[in-house]
Coordinates of C-alpha atoms in Angstrom, one line a residue:
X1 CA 5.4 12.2 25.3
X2 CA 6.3 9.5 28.1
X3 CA 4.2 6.9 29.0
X4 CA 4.2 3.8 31.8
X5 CA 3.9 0.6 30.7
X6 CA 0.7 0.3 32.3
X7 CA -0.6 2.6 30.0
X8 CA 0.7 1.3 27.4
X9 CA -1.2 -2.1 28.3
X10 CA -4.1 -0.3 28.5
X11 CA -4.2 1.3 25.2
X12 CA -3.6 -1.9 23.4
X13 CA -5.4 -4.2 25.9
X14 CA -2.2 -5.8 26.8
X15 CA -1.2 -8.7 29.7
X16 CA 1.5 -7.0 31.7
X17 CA 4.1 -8.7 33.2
X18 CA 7.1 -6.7 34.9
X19 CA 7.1 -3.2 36.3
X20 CA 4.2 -1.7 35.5
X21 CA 5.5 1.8 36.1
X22 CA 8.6 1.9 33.8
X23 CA 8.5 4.4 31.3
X24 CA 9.2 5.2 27.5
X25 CA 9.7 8.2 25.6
X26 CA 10.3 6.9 22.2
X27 CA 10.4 3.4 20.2
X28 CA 13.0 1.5 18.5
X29 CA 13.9 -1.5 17.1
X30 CA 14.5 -5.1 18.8
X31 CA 18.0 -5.2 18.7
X32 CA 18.9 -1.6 18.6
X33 CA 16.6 -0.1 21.6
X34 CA 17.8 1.8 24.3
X35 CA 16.5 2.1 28.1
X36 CA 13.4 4.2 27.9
X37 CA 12.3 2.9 24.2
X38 CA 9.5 0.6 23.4
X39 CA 10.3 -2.3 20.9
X40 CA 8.4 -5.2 19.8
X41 CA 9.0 -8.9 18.7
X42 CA 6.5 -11.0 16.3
X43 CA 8.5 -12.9 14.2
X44 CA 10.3 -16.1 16.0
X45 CA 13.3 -15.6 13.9
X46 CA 14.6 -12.5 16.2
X47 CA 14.0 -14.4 19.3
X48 CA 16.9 -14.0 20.2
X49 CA 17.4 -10.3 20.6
X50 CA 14.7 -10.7 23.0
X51 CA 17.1 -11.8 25.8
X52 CA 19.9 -9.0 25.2
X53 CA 17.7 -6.0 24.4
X54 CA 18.1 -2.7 26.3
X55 CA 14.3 -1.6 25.9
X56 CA 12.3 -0.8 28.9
X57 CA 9.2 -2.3 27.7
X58 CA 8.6 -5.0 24.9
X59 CA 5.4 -6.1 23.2
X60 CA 5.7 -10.0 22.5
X61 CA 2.9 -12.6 21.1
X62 CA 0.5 -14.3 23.4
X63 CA 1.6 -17.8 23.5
X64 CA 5.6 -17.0 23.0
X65 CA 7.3 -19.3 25.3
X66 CA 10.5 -17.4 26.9
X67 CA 13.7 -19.7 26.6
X68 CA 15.2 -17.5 29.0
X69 CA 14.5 -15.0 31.8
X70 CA 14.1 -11.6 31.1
X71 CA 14.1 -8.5 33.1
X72 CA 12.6 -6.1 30.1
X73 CA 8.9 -5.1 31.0
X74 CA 6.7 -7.1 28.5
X75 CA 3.1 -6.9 27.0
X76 CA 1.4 -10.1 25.5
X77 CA -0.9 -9.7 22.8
X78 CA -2.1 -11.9 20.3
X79 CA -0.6 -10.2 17.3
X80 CA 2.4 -8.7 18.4
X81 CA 3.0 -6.4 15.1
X82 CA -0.4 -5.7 15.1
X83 CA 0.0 -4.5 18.4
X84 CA 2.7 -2.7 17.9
X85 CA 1.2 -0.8 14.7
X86 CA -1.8 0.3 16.7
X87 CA 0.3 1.7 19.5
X88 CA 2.2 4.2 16.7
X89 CA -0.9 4.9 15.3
X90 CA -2.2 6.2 18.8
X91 CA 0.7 8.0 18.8
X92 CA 0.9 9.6 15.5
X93 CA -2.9 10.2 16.0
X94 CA -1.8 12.3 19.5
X95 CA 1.0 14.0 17.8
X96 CA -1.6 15.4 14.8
X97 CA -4.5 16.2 17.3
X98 CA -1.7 18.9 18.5
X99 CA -1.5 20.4 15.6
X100 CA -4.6 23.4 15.1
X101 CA -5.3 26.6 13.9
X102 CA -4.6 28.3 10.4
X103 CA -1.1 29.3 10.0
X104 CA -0.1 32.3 7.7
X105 CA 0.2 33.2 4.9
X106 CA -2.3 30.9 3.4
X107 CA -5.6 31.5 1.5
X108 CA -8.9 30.2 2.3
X109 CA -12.0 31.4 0.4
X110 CA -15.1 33.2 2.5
X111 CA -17.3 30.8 1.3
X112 CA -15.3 27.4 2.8
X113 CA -16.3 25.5 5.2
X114 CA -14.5 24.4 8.3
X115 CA -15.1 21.7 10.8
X116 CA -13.8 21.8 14.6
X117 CA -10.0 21.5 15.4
X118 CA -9.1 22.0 12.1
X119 CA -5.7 22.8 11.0
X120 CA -4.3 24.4 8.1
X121 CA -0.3 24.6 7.1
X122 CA 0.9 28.3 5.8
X123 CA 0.8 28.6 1.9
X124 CA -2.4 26.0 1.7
X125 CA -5.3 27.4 -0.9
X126 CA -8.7 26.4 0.0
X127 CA -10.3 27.5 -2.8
X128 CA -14.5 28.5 -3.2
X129 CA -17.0 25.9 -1.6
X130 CA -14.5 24.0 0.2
X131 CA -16.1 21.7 3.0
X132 CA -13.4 20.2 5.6
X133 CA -14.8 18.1 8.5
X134 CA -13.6 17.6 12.1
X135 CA -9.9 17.0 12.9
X136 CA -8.6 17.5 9.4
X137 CA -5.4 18.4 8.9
X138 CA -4.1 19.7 5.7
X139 CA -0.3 20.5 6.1
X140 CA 1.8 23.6 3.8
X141 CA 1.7 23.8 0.6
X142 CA -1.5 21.8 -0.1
X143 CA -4.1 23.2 -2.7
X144 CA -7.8 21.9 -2.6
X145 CA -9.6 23.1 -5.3
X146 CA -13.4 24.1 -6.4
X147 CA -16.3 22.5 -4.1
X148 CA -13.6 19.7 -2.7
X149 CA -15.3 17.5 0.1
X150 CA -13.3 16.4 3.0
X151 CA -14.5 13.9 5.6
X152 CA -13.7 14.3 9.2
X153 CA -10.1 12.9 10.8
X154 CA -8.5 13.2 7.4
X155 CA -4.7 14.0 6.6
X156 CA -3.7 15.5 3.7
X157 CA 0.3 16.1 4.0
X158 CA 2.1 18.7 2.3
X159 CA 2.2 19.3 -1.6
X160 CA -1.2 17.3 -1.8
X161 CA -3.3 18.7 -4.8
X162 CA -6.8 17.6 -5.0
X163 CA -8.6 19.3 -8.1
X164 CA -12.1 20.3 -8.5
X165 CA -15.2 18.3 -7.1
X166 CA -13.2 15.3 -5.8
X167 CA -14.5 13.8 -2.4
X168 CA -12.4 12.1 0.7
X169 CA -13.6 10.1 3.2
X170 CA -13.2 10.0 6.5
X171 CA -10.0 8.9 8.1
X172 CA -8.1 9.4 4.6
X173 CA -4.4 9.5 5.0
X174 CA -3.2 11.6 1.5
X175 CA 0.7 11.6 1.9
X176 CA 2.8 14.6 0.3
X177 CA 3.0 15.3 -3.6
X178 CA -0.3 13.3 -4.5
X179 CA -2.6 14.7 -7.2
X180 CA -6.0 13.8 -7.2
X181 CA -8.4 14.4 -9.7
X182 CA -5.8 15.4 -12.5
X183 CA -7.6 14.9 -15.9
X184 CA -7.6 11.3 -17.8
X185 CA -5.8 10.4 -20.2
X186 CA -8.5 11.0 -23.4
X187 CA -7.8 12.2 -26.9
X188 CA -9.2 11.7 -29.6
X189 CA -7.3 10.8 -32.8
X190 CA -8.1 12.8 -35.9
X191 CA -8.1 12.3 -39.6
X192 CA -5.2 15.0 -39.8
X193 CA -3.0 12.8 -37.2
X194 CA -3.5 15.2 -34.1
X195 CA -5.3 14.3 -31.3
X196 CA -8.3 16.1 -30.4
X197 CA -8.7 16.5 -26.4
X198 CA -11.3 14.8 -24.5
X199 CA -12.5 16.9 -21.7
X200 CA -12.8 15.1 -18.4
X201 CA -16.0 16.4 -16.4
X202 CA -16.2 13.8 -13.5
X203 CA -14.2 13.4 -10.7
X204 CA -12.7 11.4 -8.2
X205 CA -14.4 9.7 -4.9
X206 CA -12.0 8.2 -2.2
X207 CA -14.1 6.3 0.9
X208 CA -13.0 6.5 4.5
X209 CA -9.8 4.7 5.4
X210 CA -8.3 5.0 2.7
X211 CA -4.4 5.8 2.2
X212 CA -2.5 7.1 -1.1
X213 CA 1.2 6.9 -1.3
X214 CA 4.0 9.6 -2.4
X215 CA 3.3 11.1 -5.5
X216 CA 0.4 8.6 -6.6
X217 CA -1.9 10.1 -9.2
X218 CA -5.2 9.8 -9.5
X219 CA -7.0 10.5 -12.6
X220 CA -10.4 12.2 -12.9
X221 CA -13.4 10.2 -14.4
X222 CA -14.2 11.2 -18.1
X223 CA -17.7 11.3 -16.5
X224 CA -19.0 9.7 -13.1
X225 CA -16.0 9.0 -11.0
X226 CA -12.8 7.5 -10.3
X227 CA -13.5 5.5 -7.1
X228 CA -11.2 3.9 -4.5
X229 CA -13.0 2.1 -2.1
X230 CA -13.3 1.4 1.9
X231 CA -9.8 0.7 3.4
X232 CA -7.9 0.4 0.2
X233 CA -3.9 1.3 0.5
X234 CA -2.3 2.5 -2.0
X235 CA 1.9 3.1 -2.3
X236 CA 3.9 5.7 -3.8
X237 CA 4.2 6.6 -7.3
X238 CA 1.3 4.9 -8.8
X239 CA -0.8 6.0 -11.3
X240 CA -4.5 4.8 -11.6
X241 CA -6.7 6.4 -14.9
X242 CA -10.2 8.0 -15.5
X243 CA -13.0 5.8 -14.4
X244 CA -10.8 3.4 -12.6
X245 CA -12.4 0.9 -9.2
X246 CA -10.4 -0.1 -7.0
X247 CA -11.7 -2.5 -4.5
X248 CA -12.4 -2.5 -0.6
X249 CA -9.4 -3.5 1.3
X250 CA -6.9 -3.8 -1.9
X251 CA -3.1 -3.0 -1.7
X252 CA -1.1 -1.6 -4.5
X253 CA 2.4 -1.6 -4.6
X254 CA 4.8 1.5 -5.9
X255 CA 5.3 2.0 -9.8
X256 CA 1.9 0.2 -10.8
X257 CA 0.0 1.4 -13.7
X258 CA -3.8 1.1 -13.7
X259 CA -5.1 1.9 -17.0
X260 CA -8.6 3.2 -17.7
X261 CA -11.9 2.3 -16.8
X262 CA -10.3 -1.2 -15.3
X263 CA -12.6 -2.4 -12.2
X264 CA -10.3 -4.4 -9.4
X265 CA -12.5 -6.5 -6.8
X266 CA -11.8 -6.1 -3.1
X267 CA -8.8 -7.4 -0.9
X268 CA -6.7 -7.6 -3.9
X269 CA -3.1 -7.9 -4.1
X270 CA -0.8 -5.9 -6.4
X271 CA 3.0 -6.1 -6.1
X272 CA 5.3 -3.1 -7.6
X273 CA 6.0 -2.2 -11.4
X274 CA 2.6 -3.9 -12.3
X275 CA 0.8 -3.1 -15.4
X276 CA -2.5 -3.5 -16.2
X277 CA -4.6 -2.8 -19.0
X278 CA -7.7 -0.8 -19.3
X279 CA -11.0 -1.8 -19.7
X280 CA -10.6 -5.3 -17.9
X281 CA -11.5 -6.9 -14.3
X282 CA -10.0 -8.1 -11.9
X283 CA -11.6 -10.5 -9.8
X284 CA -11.8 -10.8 -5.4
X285 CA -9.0 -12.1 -3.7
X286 CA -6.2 -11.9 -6.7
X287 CA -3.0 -11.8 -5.9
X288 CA -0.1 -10.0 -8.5
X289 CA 3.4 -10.6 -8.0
X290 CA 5.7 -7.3 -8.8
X291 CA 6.5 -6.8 -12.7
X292 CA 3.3 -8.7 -13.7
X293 CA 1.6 -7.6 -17.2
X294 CA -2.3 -8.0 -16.7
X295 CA -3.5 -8.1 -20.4
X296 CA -6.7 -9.7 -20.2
X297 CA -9.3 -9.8 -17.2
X298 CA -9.3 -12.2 -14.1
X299 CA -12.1 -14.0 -13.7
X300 CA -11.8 -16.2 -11.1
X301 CA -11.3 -15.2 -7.5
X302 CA -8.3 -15.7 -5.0
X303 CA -6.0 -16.9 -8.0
X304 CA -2.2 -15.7 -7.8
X305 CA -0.9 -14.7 -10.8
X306 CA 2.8 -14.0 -12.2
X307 CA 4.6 -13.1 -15.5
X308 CA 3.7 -10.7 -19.0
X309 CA 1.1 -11.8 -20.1
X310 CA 0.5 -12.9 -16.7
X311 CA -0.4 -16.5 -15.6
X312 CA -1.4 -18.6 -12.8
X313 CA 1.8 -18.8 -10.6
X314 CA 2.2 -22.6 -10.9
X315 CA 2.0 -22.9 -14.0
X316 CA 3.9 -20.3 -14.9
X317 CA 7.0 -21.3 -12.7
X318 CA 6.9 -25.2 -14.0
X319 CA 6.9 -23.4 -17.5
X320 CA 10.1 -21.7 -16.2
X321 CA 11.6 -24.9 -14.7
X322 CA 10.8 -26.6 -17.7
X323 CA 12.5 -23.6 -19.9
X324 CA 15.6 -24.0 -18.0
X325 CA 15.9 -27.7 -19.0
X326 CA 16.0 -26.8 -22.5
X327 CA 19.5 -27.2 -23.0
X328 CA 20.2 -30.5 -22.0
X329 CA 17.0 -31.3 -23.8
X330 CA 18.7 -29.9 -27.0
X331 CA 22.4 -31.8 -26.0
X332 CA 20.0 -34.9 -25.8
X333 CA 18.4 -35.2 -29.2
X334 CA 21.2 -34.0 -31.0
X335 CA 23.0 -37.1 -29.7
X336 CA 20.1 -39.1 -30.7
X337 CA 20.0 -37.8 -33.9
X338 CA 23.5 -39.0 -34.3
X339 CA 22.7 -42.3 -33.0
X340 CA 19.6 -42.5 -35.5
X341 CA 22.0 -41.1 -38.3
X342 CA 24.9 -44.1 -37.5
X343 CA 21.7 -47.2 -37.4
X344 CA 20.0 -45.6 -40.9
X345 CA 23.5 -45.7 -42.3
X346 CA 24.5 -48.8 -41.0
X347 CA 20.8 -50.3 -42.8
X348 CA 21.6 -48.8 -46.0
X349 CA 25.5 -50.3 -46.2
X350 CA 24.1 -53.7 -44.6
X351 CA 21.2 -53.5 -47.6

């Protein structure tokens, strides 16, 4: 697809300055574009590829102040990146809406429903009471099971298996090898030792703009419903449990482990390898730094937190700075020992 910069200005309500009939093809990166890509520039630090760049077009912040003249087509905004990501979501949105129809072999029951402009990849299962809205797109390999809901303008990419009952929002990006709806973690210990199965009737609800990572998992509810709400984005290979919440607008990052029935507030912040333990909350606004161990709950909002068991970051890092100061602490009252040792003994001869 080409487009002019004009265009381009248009679809992200952009100031133009330069040629507004240049045209790009493709994007790339500030200091690696070609003639006929589009790049971008938010953070000051690479400035300076700004005045040696190849691209035809260039999407910069509002109030940037050029240092030097340039004869690259550019397009102020007030967020630059945010610009930029809006523009290859346009684009990725163009590039799906091409895609419809029901490619073969695949198996979709009599009794499923489907919207308008739907497509479905070959080897998909849509299995009996099925109900896909508008615009979805469900690519190869992808199995949606008994009376699975799906909202309209939703992708679900390859590999994605969605069990029994779950429901997707609208505008749900699923991306490939995800299992939703797979049952929780519930056994019951027995006198003998063994572990007696807990069977997991609920399901799981995603809202509308919602996005799931690589290979996430997300657990069915023992009963009611494992929910992640409005907006939430969550990374590859995570793993959330039965009866989890997870907050409007919260981010999870990659290898985090939420463990059952845990309730996280909205616009949270989880970095990777997190842990956190069932049964707890997490308060509004909290913010996790990678490797964290979340033991008990968080009560107070917009605190940032570090460490296993984890603690409010400033303390935690003076504890650290403190730590590493143990040493010469240890160097300095063994000397003082010595000198207490030399004045008791010089008492006791002087006595």
């Amino acid at each position: 697809m080409q487009f002019t910069a004009a265009q381009i200005a248009m679809m992200i309500n952009g100031q133009l300055e330069g040629d507004a009939q240049v045209t790009v093809s493709s994007f790339g990166k500030i200091e690696e574009a070609v003639d006929g890509q589009i790049s971008f520039l938010a953070n000051p630090k690479y400035e300076e590829y700004l005045y040696n760049t190849k691209a035809s077009v260039i999407i910069i912040n509002q109030q940037l102040v050029l240092k030097k003249p340039v004869t690259n087509t550019l397009i102020r905004v007030p967020d630059a990146y945010t610009g930029f990501a809006r523009l290859l979501t346009m684009y990725q949105q163009m590039k799906t809406m091409q895609l419809q129809g029901i490619q073969q072999p695949s198996y979709i029951h009599s009794s499923a429903k489907l919207g308008e402009d739907v497509f479905v990849g070959a080897f998909a299962y849509l299995d009996e009471g099925v109900d896909i809205g508008v615009n979805v797109k469900i690519f190869p390999g992808a199995v949606l099971g008994k009376d699975v809901k799906v909202g309209h303008n939703t992708i679900i990419h390859a590999g994605v298996k969605i069990y029994h009952g779950c429901v997707i929002g609208n505008n749900v990006i699923i991306h490939a090898g995800a299992v939703i709806g797979s049952d929780g973690f519930g056994f019951a210990p027995q006198a003998d030792g063994s572990f007696q199965k807990v069977p997991q009737i609920g399901n799981v609800v995603i809202e509308d703009e919602v996005e799931i990572g690589a290979n996430t998992t997300i657990d069915r509810a023992t009963m009611g419903s494992t929910i992640i709400k409005m907006g939430a984005k969550i990374d590859n290979l995570v793993q959330i449990a039965h009866n989890v919440e997870v907050g409007c607008n919260t981010v999870i990052a990659a290898q985090t482990g939420v463990s059952g029935s845990t309730k996280i507030g909205k616009s949270v912040m989880i970095g990777g390898q997190t842990g956190i333990a069932g049964h707890i909350t997490i308060a509004d606004g909290s913010k996790i730094n990678g490797q964290s161990g979340i033991t008990k709950s968080v009560k107070e909002s917009n605190r940032t937190l570090t460490g296993t068991p984890a603690d409010d970051f400033t303390r935690f890092f003076r504890a650290q700075a403190q730590l590493r100061n143990l040493p010469d602490l240890e160097k300095r009252v063994k000397e003082l020992e010595k000198i207490l040792a030399q004045v008791l003994s010089e008492r006791v001869n002087a006595s």
